[in-house]
Coordinates of N, CA and C in Angstrom, one line a residue:
X1 N 6.3 41.5 13.8 CA 6.0 42.2 11.9 C 5.0 43.3 12.3
X2 N 6.1 44.7 11.9 CA 5.0 45.8 12.2 C 4.6 46.4 10.7
X3 N 3.6 47.3 10.5 CA 3.7 47.7 9.2 C 3.8 49.2 8.9
X4 N 4.6 48.7 8.0 CA 5.1 50.2 7.8 C 5.7 50.8 6.3
X5 N 4.5 51.4 6.1 CA 3.7 52.5 6.5 C 2.4 51.5 7.4
X6 N 1.9 52.6 8.2 CA 0.8 51.4 8.7 C -0.2 51.8 8.0
X7 N -0.5 50.6 8.2 CA -2.0 50.1 7.1 C -3.6 50.6 6.7
X8 N -4.3 51.3 5.9 CA -4.6 52.1 5.9 C -6.8 51.0 6.1
X9 N -7.7 51.9 6.5 CA -8.3 51.1 7.3 C -9.8 51.6 6.0
X10 N -10.4 50.5 5.7 CA -12.0 50.8 4.6 C -12.8 49.5 4.5
X11 N -13.3 49.4 4.1 CA -14.7 48.1 4.5 C -15.2 47.8 3.2
X12 N -15.3 46.2 2.9 CA -15.0 45.2 2.1 C -16.3 45.0 1.6
X13 N -16.2 45.0 -0.1 CA -17.6 45.7 -1.0 C -18.1 44.3 -1.4
X14 N -16.6 43.6 -2.2 CA -16.8 42.3 -3.2 C -15.3 42.2 -2.9
X15 N -15.4 40.5 -3.0 CA -13.8 40.0 -3.1 C -14.6 39.0 -4.4
X16 N -13.6 39.4 -6.1 CA -14.4 38.1 -7.2 C -12.8 38.2 -7.4
X17 N -13.0 37.0 -9.0 CA -12.4 36.6 -9.5 C -10.9 36.3 -8.5
X18 N -10.9 35.4 -7.3 CA -10.0 34.9 -6.7 C -9.2 35.9 -6.1
X19 N -7.9 37.0 -7.2 CA -7.6 37.8 -6.3 C -7.6 39.4 -7.0
X20 N -9.1 39.5 -6.4 CA -9.7 40.9 -6.4 C -10.5 41.4 -5.1
X21 N -10.7 42.2 -5.1 CA -11.2 43.0 -4.0 C -11.5 44.5 -3.9
X22 N -13.2 44.7 -4.0 CA -13.5 46.1 -4.1 C -13.6 46.6 -3.0
X23 N -13.3 48.0 -2.3 CA -12.6 48.7 -0.7 C -13.8 49.9 -0.9
X24 N -14.7 50.5 0.3 CA -14.3 51.9 0.5 C -13.5 51.6 1.3
X25 N -12.5 52.8 1.2 CA -11.9 53.8 1.9 C -12.4 54.6 3.1
X26 N -11.7 54.3 4.3 CA -12.7 55.1 6.1 C -13.5 56.9 4.6
X27 N -11.8 57.2 4.2 CA -12.2 58.6 3.1 C -13.0 58.7 2.7
X28 N -13.7 58.2 2.2 CA -14.6 57.5 0.9 C -14.4 57.1 -0.7
X29 N -13.0 56.5 -0.3 CA -12.2 56.1 -2.0 C -12.7 54.6 -2.0
X30 N -13.1 54.9 -3.6 CA -13.5 53.7 -4.2 C -12.2 52.8 -4.7
X31 N -11.8 51.5 -4.1 CA -10.7 51.2 -4.5 C -10.8 49.5 -4.9
X32 N -9.9 49.2 -5.7 CA -10.1 47.4 -6.6 C -8.2 47.3 -6.0
X33 N -8.3 46.4 -4.6 CA -6.8 46.3 -4.5 C -6.7 45.1 -4.4
X34 N -5.4 44.3 -4.6 CA -5.0 43.1 -4.5 C -5.6 42.2 -3.3
X35 N -5.6 41.3 -3.8 CA -6.2 39.8 -2.6 C -5.2 38.1 -3.1
X36 N -3.7 38.8 -2.2 CA -3.3 37.8 -1.7 C -3.6 36.7 -1.1
X37 N -4.5 35.9 -1.3 CA -4.8 34.9 -0.9 C -5.6 33.5 -1.9
X38 N -5.0 32.7 -1.6 CA -5.1 31.2 -2.9 C -6.3 30.4 -2.1
X39 N -6.8 30.7 -1.1 CA -7.6 29.5 -0.7 C -9.0 30.4 -0.4
X40 N -10.0 29.6 -0.6 CA -11.2 29.7 -0.3 C -11.5 31.0 0.5
X41 N -11.0 30.9 1.5 CA -11.3 32.5 2.4 C -12.4 31.7 3.5
X42 N -12.9 30.6 3.4 CA -14.2 30.5 4.6 C -14.5 31.0 5.6
X43 N -15.4 31.8 6.0 CA -15.3 32.3 7.4 C -15.0 33.2 7.3
X44 N -13.8 33.7 6.5 CA -12.9 35.3 6.5 C -13.2 36.3 5.7
X45 N -14.6 36.5 5.4 CA -15.3 38.0 5.3 C -17.0 38.2 4.4
X46 N -17.2 39.2 5.0 CA -18.9 39.7 4.6 C -18.5 40.8 3.7
X47 N -19.7 40.9 2.9 CA -19.3 42.1 2.5 C -20.1 43.6 3.8
X48 N -19.0 44.1 3.7 CA -19.2 45.9 4.7 C -17.9 45.1 5.8
X49 N -17.3 44.3 6.4 CA -16.7 44.0 7.1 C -15.5 45.0 6.9
X50 N -15.3 45.1 7.9 CA -14.0 46.0 8.3 C -12.5 45.7 7.6
X51 N -12.3 46.4 6.8 CA -11.3 45.8 5.3 C -9.7 46.5 6.7
X52 N -7.8 46.2 6.4 CA -7.2 46.7 6.2 C -6.2 46.5 5.3
X53 N -5.3 47.5 4.6 CA -4.7 47.1 3.8 C -3.6 48.3 3.3
X54 N -2.7 47.3 2.7 CA -1.1 48.5 2.4 C -1.5 49.6 1.5
X55 N -0.9 50.0 1.2 CA -1.3 51.2 0.0 C 0.4 50.8 -0.9
X56 N 0.6 50.5 -2.3 CA 1.9 50.9 -2.9 C 1.5 52.2 -4.1
X57 N 3.4 52.9 -3.5 CA 3.1 54.4 -4.3 C 3.6 53.2 -5.6
X58 N 4.1 51.9 -5.8 CA 4.4 51.4 -6.8 C 4.4 51.7 -8.7
X59 N 4.9 52.7 -9.6 CA 3.6 53.1 -10.6 C 3.2 51.9 -11.9
X60 N 4.5 50.8 -11.2 CA 4.6 49.3 -12.1 C 3.3 48.0 -11.5
X61 N 3.3 48.7 -10.0 CA 1.7 47.9 -10.0 C 0.5 48.4 -11.0
X62 N -0.2 46.9 -10.8 CA -1.9 47.7 -11.9 C -2.4 47.6 -10.4
X63 N -2.4 47.9 -9.5 CA -2.8 47.8 -8.0 C -2.9 48.4 -6.6
X64 N -3.6 49.5 -6.5 CA -2.8 50.3 -5.5 C -2.9 49.5 -4.4
X65 N -2.9 48.3 -4.1 CA -3.1 47.9 -3.0 C -2.9 47.1 -2.7
X66 N -3.0 45.9 -1.1 CA -3.1 45.4 -1.0 C -4.0 44.4 0.6
X67 N -4.9 43.9 0.3 CA -5.5 43.3 1.6 C -4.7 43.1 2.4
X68 N -4.2 43.3 3.9 CA -3.7 42.5 4.6 C -4.4 41.6 5.8
X69 N -5.5 42.2 6.2 CA -6.3 41.8 7.1 C -7.8 42.2 7.1
X70 N -8.6 41.6 7.7 CA -10.1 41.2 7.6 C -10.5 40.7 8.9
X71 N -11.7 41.6 9.1 CA -12.8 41.6 10.2 C -13.6 40.0 9.4
X72 N -13.4 38.7 10.3 CA -14.3 37.7 10.0 C -15.8 38.2 10.5
X73 N -17.2 36.7 10.0 CA -18.4 37.6 10.6 C -18.1 36.7 12.2
X74 N -17.8 36.3 12.7 CA -17.0 36.0 13.7 C -16.6 36.8 15.2
X75 N -15.7 37.8 14.2 CA -15.6 38.9 14.8 C -14.2 38.9 15.5
X76 N -13.4 37.7 14.9 CA -12.3 37.5 14.8 C -11.6 38.4 13.9
X77 N -9.8 38.8 13.6 CA -9.3 39.3 12.9 C -8.3 38.5 12.6
X78 N -8.6 38.4 11.1 CA -8.0 37.4 10.1 C -6.6 37.7 9.5
X79 N -5.2 37.7 9.5 CA -4.0 38.0 8.1 C -4.8 36.8 7.2
X80 N -5.1 38.1 6.4 CA -5.5 37.1 5.0 C -4.5 36.9 3.6
X81 N -3.2 38.3 3.8 CA -2.4 38.0 3.4 C -1.5 36.6 3.6
X82 N -0.8 35.5 2.9 CA -0.5 34.3 2.7 C 0.6 34.6 2.8
X83 N 1.1 35.3 1.5 CA 2.3 35.7 1.5 C 3.4 36.6 2.6
X84 N 2.7 36.5 3.8 CA 3.6 37.1 4.8 C 3.9 36.0 5.5
X85 N 3.0 35.1 5.6 CA 3.2 33.8 6.7 C 4.3 33.1 7.0
X86 N 5.4 33.2 5.7 CA 6.7 32.6 5.9 C 7.6 33.6 6.3
X87 N 7.2 35.1 6.7 CA 7.8 35.9 7.0 C 8.2 36.3 8.9
X88 N 6.5 36.1 8.8 CA 6.1 36.0 10.6 C 7.1 34.8 11.7
X89 N 6.9 33.7 10.1 CA 7.5 32.6 11.0 C 8.7 32.5 11.3
X90 N 9.7 33.5 9.9 CA 10.9 33.5 10.6 C 11.2 34.3 11.3
X91 N 10.8 35.3 11.3 CA 10.7 36.7 12.6 C 10.3 35.7 13.9
X92 N 10.0 35.4 14.2 CA 9.6 33.8 15.2 C 10.6 32.6 15.1
X93 N 11.2 32.3 14.2 CA 12.3 31.6 14.7 C 13.3 32.3 15.0
X94 N 14.1 33.5 14.6 CA 14.7 34.4 14.7 C 15.1 34.6 16.4
X95 N 13.9 35.3 16.4 CA 13.4 35.3 18.2 C 14.0 34.6 19.0
X96 N 13.7 33.2 18.9 CA 13.6 32.1 19.5 C 12.4 31.7 20.1
X97 N 11.0 32.5 19.8 CA 10.2 32.5 19.7 C 9.2 30.7 20.1
X98 N 9.7 30.1 18.7 CA 9.4 29.1 18.7 C 10.1 27.9 19.1
X99 N 10.1 28.0 20.5 CA 11.4 26.9 21.5 C 11.3 26.0 21.0
X100 N 10.2 25.0 20.2 CA 10.9 23.7 19.5 C 12.1 23.7 18.2
X101 N 12.0 24.6 18.0 CA 12.3 24.5 16.5 C 14.4 25.7 17.4
X102 N 14.2 26.1 18.6 CA 15.7 27.1 19.0 C 17.4 25.8 18.4
X103 N 18.4 27.0 19.0 CA 19.7 25.8 18.7 C 19.9 25.8 17.1
X104 N 19.8 25.7 16.3 CA 19.4 26.4 14.4 C 20.6 27.2 14.5
X105 N 21.8 26.8 13.9 CA 23.2 27.3 13.3 C 22.5 28.3 11.9
X106 N 21.9 27.4 11.2 CA 21.5 28.6 10.1 C 20.5 28.3 9.4
X107 N 19.9 28.8 9.0 CA 18.5 29.1 8.5 C 18.8 29.8 6.8
X108 N 17.8 28.6 5.9 CA 17.6 28.4 4.9 C 16.0 28.7 4.0
X109 N 15.9 29.3 3.5 CA 13.7 29.5 2.6 C 13.9 29.2 1.2
X110 N 13.0 28.4 1.3 CA 12.9 27.5 -0.3 C 13.9 26.9 -0.7
X111 N 14.0 25.5 -0.2 CA 15.7 24.9 0.1 C 14.8 23.9 -1.2
X112 N 15.4 23.1 -2.3 CA 14.7 22.3 -3.1 C 14.8 21.0 -2.5
X113 N 13.4 20.2 -2.5 CA 13.6 18.9 -2.0 C 12.8 17.5 -2.5
X114 N 12.8 16.8 -2.2 CA 12.4 15.5 -1.5 C 11.9 15.1 -3.9
X115 N 11.2 14.1 -3.6 CA 10.8 12.9 -4.9 C 10.1 13.9 -5.7
X116 N 9.2 14.6 -4.9 CA 8.0 14.9 -6.1 C 8.2 16.4 -6.2
X117 N 10.3 16.7 -5.8 CA 10.3 18.3 -6.6 C 9.1 19.5 -6.0
X118 N 9.4 18.9 -4.8 CA 9.2 20.3 -3.8 C 10.0 20.8 -2.9
X119 N 9.6 22.4 -2.6 CA 10.6 23.4 -1.9 C 9.5 23.5 -0.3
X120 N 11.5 23.3 0.8 CA 11.0 24.1 1.9 C 10.7 24.8 2.5
X121 N 9.9 25.4 3.1 CA 10.0 26.4 3.5 C 11.2 27.1 4.3
X122 N 11.7 26.6 4.9 CA 12.8 26.5 5.7 C 13.6 25.1 6.0
X123 N 15.3 25.2 5.4 CA 15.8 24.2 6.4 C 16.7 24.8 7.0
X124 N 16.1 24.2 8.7 CA 17.3 24.8 9.7 C 18.6 24.2 10.2
X125 N 19.1 24.6 9.8 CA 20.3 23.4 10.2 C 20.9 23.5 11.6
X126 N 21.1 22.3 12.6 CA 21.8 21.9 13.9 C 23.1 21.5 14.5
X127 N 24.0 21.2 15.2 CA 25.1 20.6 15.3 C 25.0 19.5 15.1
X128 N 23.5 19.2 15.0 CA 23.0 17.0 14.8 C 22.8 16.9 13.4
X129 N 22.4 17.6 12.8 CA 21.4 17.4 11.5 C 20.7 18.7 11.2
X130 N 20.1 18.3 9.9 CA 19.2 19.5 9.5 C 17.4 19.6 9.8
X131 N 17.1 20.2 9.8 CA 15.3 19.8 10.4 C 14.7 20.4 9.4
X132 N 14.0 20.1 8.5 CA 12.9 20.8 7.2 C 11.5 20.4 8.0
X133 N 11.3 22.0 7.7 CA 9.9 22.6 8.5 C 9.2 23.2 7.3
X134 N 8.0 22.9 6.9 CA 6.7 23.3 6.0 C 5.9 24.1 7.2
X135 N 5.4 25.0 6.7 CA 4.3 26.0 7.1 C 3.7 25.8 6.6
X136 N 1.9 26.5 7.2 CA 0.7 26.2 6.5 C 0.0 27.9 7.0
X137 N -0.6 28.6 6.4 CA -0.9 29.7 7.0 C -2.8 29.0 7.8
X138 N -3.1 29.5 8.4 CA -4.2 28.4 9.3 C -5.3 30.0 9.3
X139 N -6.5 30.2 8.5 CA -7.5 31.6 8.4 C -8.9 31.1 8.3
X140 N -9.7 29.1 8.8 CA -10.8 29.0 9.3 C -11.2 29.0 10.2
X141 N -11.7 29.8 10.2 CA -12.7 29.6 11.8 C -13.9 29.5 12.3
X142 N -14.8 29.4 13.3 CA -15.8 28.4 13.4 C -16.5 29.5 14.8
X143 N -17.6 29.5 14.0 CA -18.7 30.6 15.4 C -18.8 29.7 17.0
X144 N -18.2 30.1 17.7 CA -19.1 29.7 19.1 C -17.1 28.8 19.8
X145 N -16.2 28.8 18.8 CA -15.6 27.7 18.9 C -14.0 28.2 18.8
X146 N -12.8 28.3 20.2 CA -11.8 28.7 19.5 C -10.8 27.6 18.8
X147 N -11.3 26.6 18.0 CA -10.6 25.8 17.5 C -10.5 26.3 16.1
X148 N -9.6 26.2 15.3 CA -9.6 26.8 13.5 C -9.1 25.4 13.0
X149 N -9.2 25.5 12.1 CA -9.2 24.4 10.7 C -8.8 24.7 9.7
X150 N -7.3 23.3 9.1 CA -6.8 23.5 7.7 C -6.6 22.2 7.2
X151 N -7.1 22.3 5.7 CA -7.2 23.6 4.9 C -8.5 24.3 4.6
X152 N -9.0 25.4 4.3 CA -10.4 25.6 3.6 C -10.9 25.8 2.2
X153 N -9.7 24.6 1.6 CA -10.1 24.5 0.5 C -9.4 23.1 0.4
X154 N -9.7 22.2 -0.6 CA -9.1 21.0 -0.7 C -8.3 21.6 -1.7
X155 N -6.3 20.4 -0.8 CA -5.5 20.9 -1.5 C -4.4 19.9 -1.5
X156 N -4.2 19.4 -3.3 CA -3.1 18.4 -3.5 C -2.1 18.8 -3.2
X157 N -1.6 20.1 -3.2 CA -0.2 20.6 -2.9 C 0.1 19.6 -1.1
X158 N -0.6 20.6 -0.7 CA -0.7 20.3 1.0 C -0.4 18.9 1.1
X159 N -1.3 18.0 0.2 CA -1.1 16.7 1.2 C 0.8 16.8 0.5
X160 N 1.1 16.4 -1.1 CA 1.6 16.2 -1.1 C 3.0 16.9 -0.3
X161 N 3.3 17.5 0.2 CA 4.3 18.5 0.9 C 4.5 17.3 2.1
X162 N 3.2 17.6 2.7 CA 3.0 15.8 3.7 C 3.8 15.0 3.5
X163 N 3.7 14.4 2.2 CA 4.1 12.9 1.6 C 6.0 13.5 1.6
X164 N 5.9 14.6 1.4 CA 7.6 14.7 0.9 C 8.3 14.6 2.6
X165 N 7.4 15.6 3.7 CA 8.1 15.4 5.1 C 7.7 14.1 5.7
X166 N 7.1 12.9 4.8 CA 7.0 11.7 5.6 C 8.1 11.0 5.0
X167 N 8.8 11.0 4.0 CA 9.7 10.2 3.2 C 10.4 11.2 4.1
X168 N 11.0 11.7 4.3 CA 11.9 12.9 5.6 C 12.2 11.4 6.7
X169 N 11.6 12.1 7.2 CA 11.0 11.5 8.7 C 11.7 9.9 8.6
X170 N 10.9 9.1 7.5 CA 11.4 7.7 7.6 C 13.1 7.4 7.2
X171 N 13.8 8.7 6.9 CA 15.3 8.2 6.5 C 15.9 8.7 8.3
X172 N 15.0 9.4 9.0 CA 15.9 9.6 10.6 C 15.7 11.1 10.1
X173 N 15.7 12.2 9.2 CA 15.7 13.2 8.8 C 14.5 14.2 9.7
X174 N 15.0 15.1 10.9 CA 13.3 16.0 11.1 C 12.6 16.9 10.0
X175 N 11.7 16.1 10.5 CA 10.5 16.9 9.0 C 9.8 17.3 10.4
X176 N 9.3 18.3 9.8 CA 7.9 19.4 10.8 C 7.2 20.4 9.7
X177 N 5.6 19.9 10.6 CA 4.3 20.3 9.7 C 4.0 21.7 11.2
X178 N 4.2 22.8 10.4 CA 4.1 24.2 11.5 C 2.9 25.0 10.8
X179 N 1.7 25.2 11.9 CA 0.4 26.2 11.5 C 0.7 27.4 11.6
X180 N 0.6 28.6 11.4 CA 0.6 30.0 11.6 C -0.8 30.3 11.7
X181 N -1.0 30.0 12.6 CA -2.8 30.2 12.6 C -3.3 32.2 12.7
X182 N -3.0 32.0 12.0 CA -3.4 34.5 11.5 C -4.3 34.4 11.7
X183 N -5.2 33.9 13.2 CA -6.7 34.2 13.2 C -6.8 34.0 14.6
X184 N -6.9 35.6 15.2 CA -7.3 36.3 16.5 C -8.3 35.1 17.3
X185 N -7.7 34.7 18.7 CA -9.0 34.5 19.9 C -9.0 32.4 19.3
X186 N -7.7 32.0 19.4 CA -7.7 30.5 18.8 C -6.9 30.1 19.9
X187 N -7.1 28.5 20.1 CA -6.8 28.1 21.2 C -5.9 26.6 20.4
X188 N -6.5 26.8 19.8 CA -6.3 24.8 19.2 C -6.1 24.8 17.6
X189 N -6.3 24.3 16.7 CA -6.2 24.2 15.3 C -6.4 22.0 15.1
X190 N -7.0 22.3 14.2 CA -7.2 20.7 13.7 C -7.0 20.8 12.0
X191 N -7.4 19.4 11.5 CA -7.7 18.9 9.9 C -8.7 18.9 9.7
X192 N -9.2 19.6 8.5 CA -10.7 20.0 8.3 C -10.9 18.1 7.0
X193 N -11.7 17.9 8.5 CA -11.1 16.7 6.9 C -12.7 16.7 6.3
X194 N -13.7 17.4 6.9 CA -14.6 17.6 6.1 C -14.5 18.3 5.1
X195 N -13.8 19.2 4.3 CA -12.9 19.9 3.5 C -12.1 18.8 2.3
X196 N -11.1 18.8 3.4 CA -10.3 17.8 2.5 C -9.9 16.7 3.4
X197 N -10.8 15.1 2.9 CA -10.5 14.1 3.7 C -9.4 13.5 3.6
X198 N -8.7 14.1 2.0 CA -7.7 13.3 1.7 C -6.5 13.9 2.2
X199 N -6.2 15.4 2.6 CA -5.0 15.9 3.7 C -5.4 15.6 5.0
X200 N -6.6 15.6 5.6 CA -6.3 15.0 6.6 C -5.5 13.3 7.3
X201 N -6.1 12.8 5.6 CA -5.4 11.1 6.1 C -4.1 11.4 5.7
X202 N -3.5 12.4 5.2 CA -1.8 12.3 4.5 C -1.3 12.4 5.9
X203 N -2.3 13.4 6.9 CA -1.5 14.3 8.0 C -1.3 13.2 8.8
X204 N -2.3 12.3 9.0 CA -1.8 11.1 10.2 C -1.2 10.0 9.5
X205 N -0.9 9.9 8.4 CA 0.2 8.7 7.9 C 1.0 9.3 8.1
X206 N 2.3 11.0 7.7 CA 2.7 11.6 8.2 C 3.6 11.4 9.9
X207 N 2.0 12.2 10.5 CA 2.6 11.7 12.2 C 2.8 10.4 12.5
X208 N 2.4 9.0 11.9 CA 3.1 8.2 12.2 C 4.1 7.7 11.5
X209 N 4.9 8.2 10.3 CA 6.1 8.3 10.0 C 7.1 9.3 11.3
X210 N 6.9 10.0 11.9 CA 7.1 10.7 12.4 C 7.5 12.5 12.2
X211 N 7.1 12.8 11.8 CA 6.6 13.7 11.1 C 6.3 14.8 12.8
X212 N 6.8 16.0 13.3 CA 6.5 16.6 13.8 C 5.7 17.7 14.1
X213 N 4.0 18.2 14.6 CA 2.8 18.9 13.9 C 3.3 20.1 15.6
X214 N 3.0 20.7 14.8 CA 3.2 22.2 15.8 C 2.2 23.4 15.1
X215 N 1.9 23.9 16.2 CA 0.9 24.8 15.6 C 1.4 26.0 16.9
X216 N 1.3 27.1 16.0 CA 1.4 28.8 16.8 C 0.9 30.3 16.3
X217 N 0.0 30.4 17.4 CA -0.8 31.6 17.0 C -0.5 33.0 16.8
X218 N -1.5 33.6 16.5 CA -0.5 35.2 16.4 C -1.3 36.3 17.3
X219 N -0.9 37.2 17.4 CA -1.8 38.6 18.0 C -1.7 39.2 16.6
X220 N -3.0 39.7 16.3 CA -3.1 40.8 15.4 C -4.2 42.2 15.2
X221 N -3.1 42.7 14.8 CA -3.6 44.3 15.3 C -3.5 44.9 14.0
X222 N -4.0 46.3 13.5 CA -3.9 47.2 12.0 C -2.1 47.5 12.3
X223 N -1.5 47.4 13.5 CA 0.1 48.0 13.5 C 0.7 47.1 13.9
X224 N 0.4 45.0 14.2 CA 1.5 44.6 13.8 C 0.9 43.4 13.4
X225 N 1.7 42.4 13.5 CA 1.0 40.5 13.6 C 2.7 39.7 14.3
X226 N 2.3 39.0 15.1 CA 3.0 38.9 15.9 C 3.1 37.2 16.0
X227 N 3.3 35.9 16.1 CA 3.8 34.7 17.0 C 4.0 34.9 18.0
X228 N 2.3 34.6 18.8 CA 3.1 34.2 20.6 C 2.6 33.5 22.0
X229 N 2.0 32.6 21.2 CA 1.6 30.8 21.5 C 1.7 30.3 21.3
X230 N 1.7 28.8 21.6 CA 1.7 27.7 21.1 C 0.4 27.5 21.2
X231 N 0.1 26.5 20.2 CA -2.0 26.3 20.3 C -1.8 25.0 19.9
X232 N -2.9 23.8 21.0 CA -2.9 22.5 21.0 C -3.2 22.6 19.2
X233 N -2.6 21.0 18.9 CA -3.2 20.5 17.8 C -3.9 19.0 17.9
X234 N -5.1 19.2 17.5 CA -6.5 18.2 17.5 C -6.3 17.0 16.9
X235 N -6.2 16.2 16.7 CA -6.3 15.0 15.8 C -6.5 13.7 16.0

């Protein structure tokens, strides 16, 4: 996923009201931009850190840009615009980079399913049947260790999605939880049981039901973000 037009660089002044961030551009311009991340962004930001943002010329927008990438306190880069995760995964699926899911004949996004009225991120159809793929964007890292974790805040919605996947798997339908690790220099991912034990328990229950769990890591730069390698899942 290449950024076109290219991202602009700045530094973070503060994030507040969840969806707002004040930054200073490299040219000294002070801007308030959109933070498209619903999580806590734990370990993802610090005042004065480098940020990269996309600028919009749409006159209907209230804010002039969107925070895309940030430098973490541990020196990593994180793609913080979670709205891009599904597009990144779709690009990798269509390019055949997620080898475990190769061979599909059609791809559909945001398909309604399940008893709890969910929408699956991807439904992939194969000659042998369908696969339902739920994507989670991972940005929580820690100092001195190349293991990321999910979630960075309690997520009932995430637990619900795992229950829905588990129900599919029990019916013999292929169900996949895919962690899109949008954090540089990571080799593995694990459930953040210290943050949301209920989610960790739901993940283990989903595994027992037959849900597949995959993780892929991204290469991140101000020019592009792309999935490049499979990561280990520590359970």
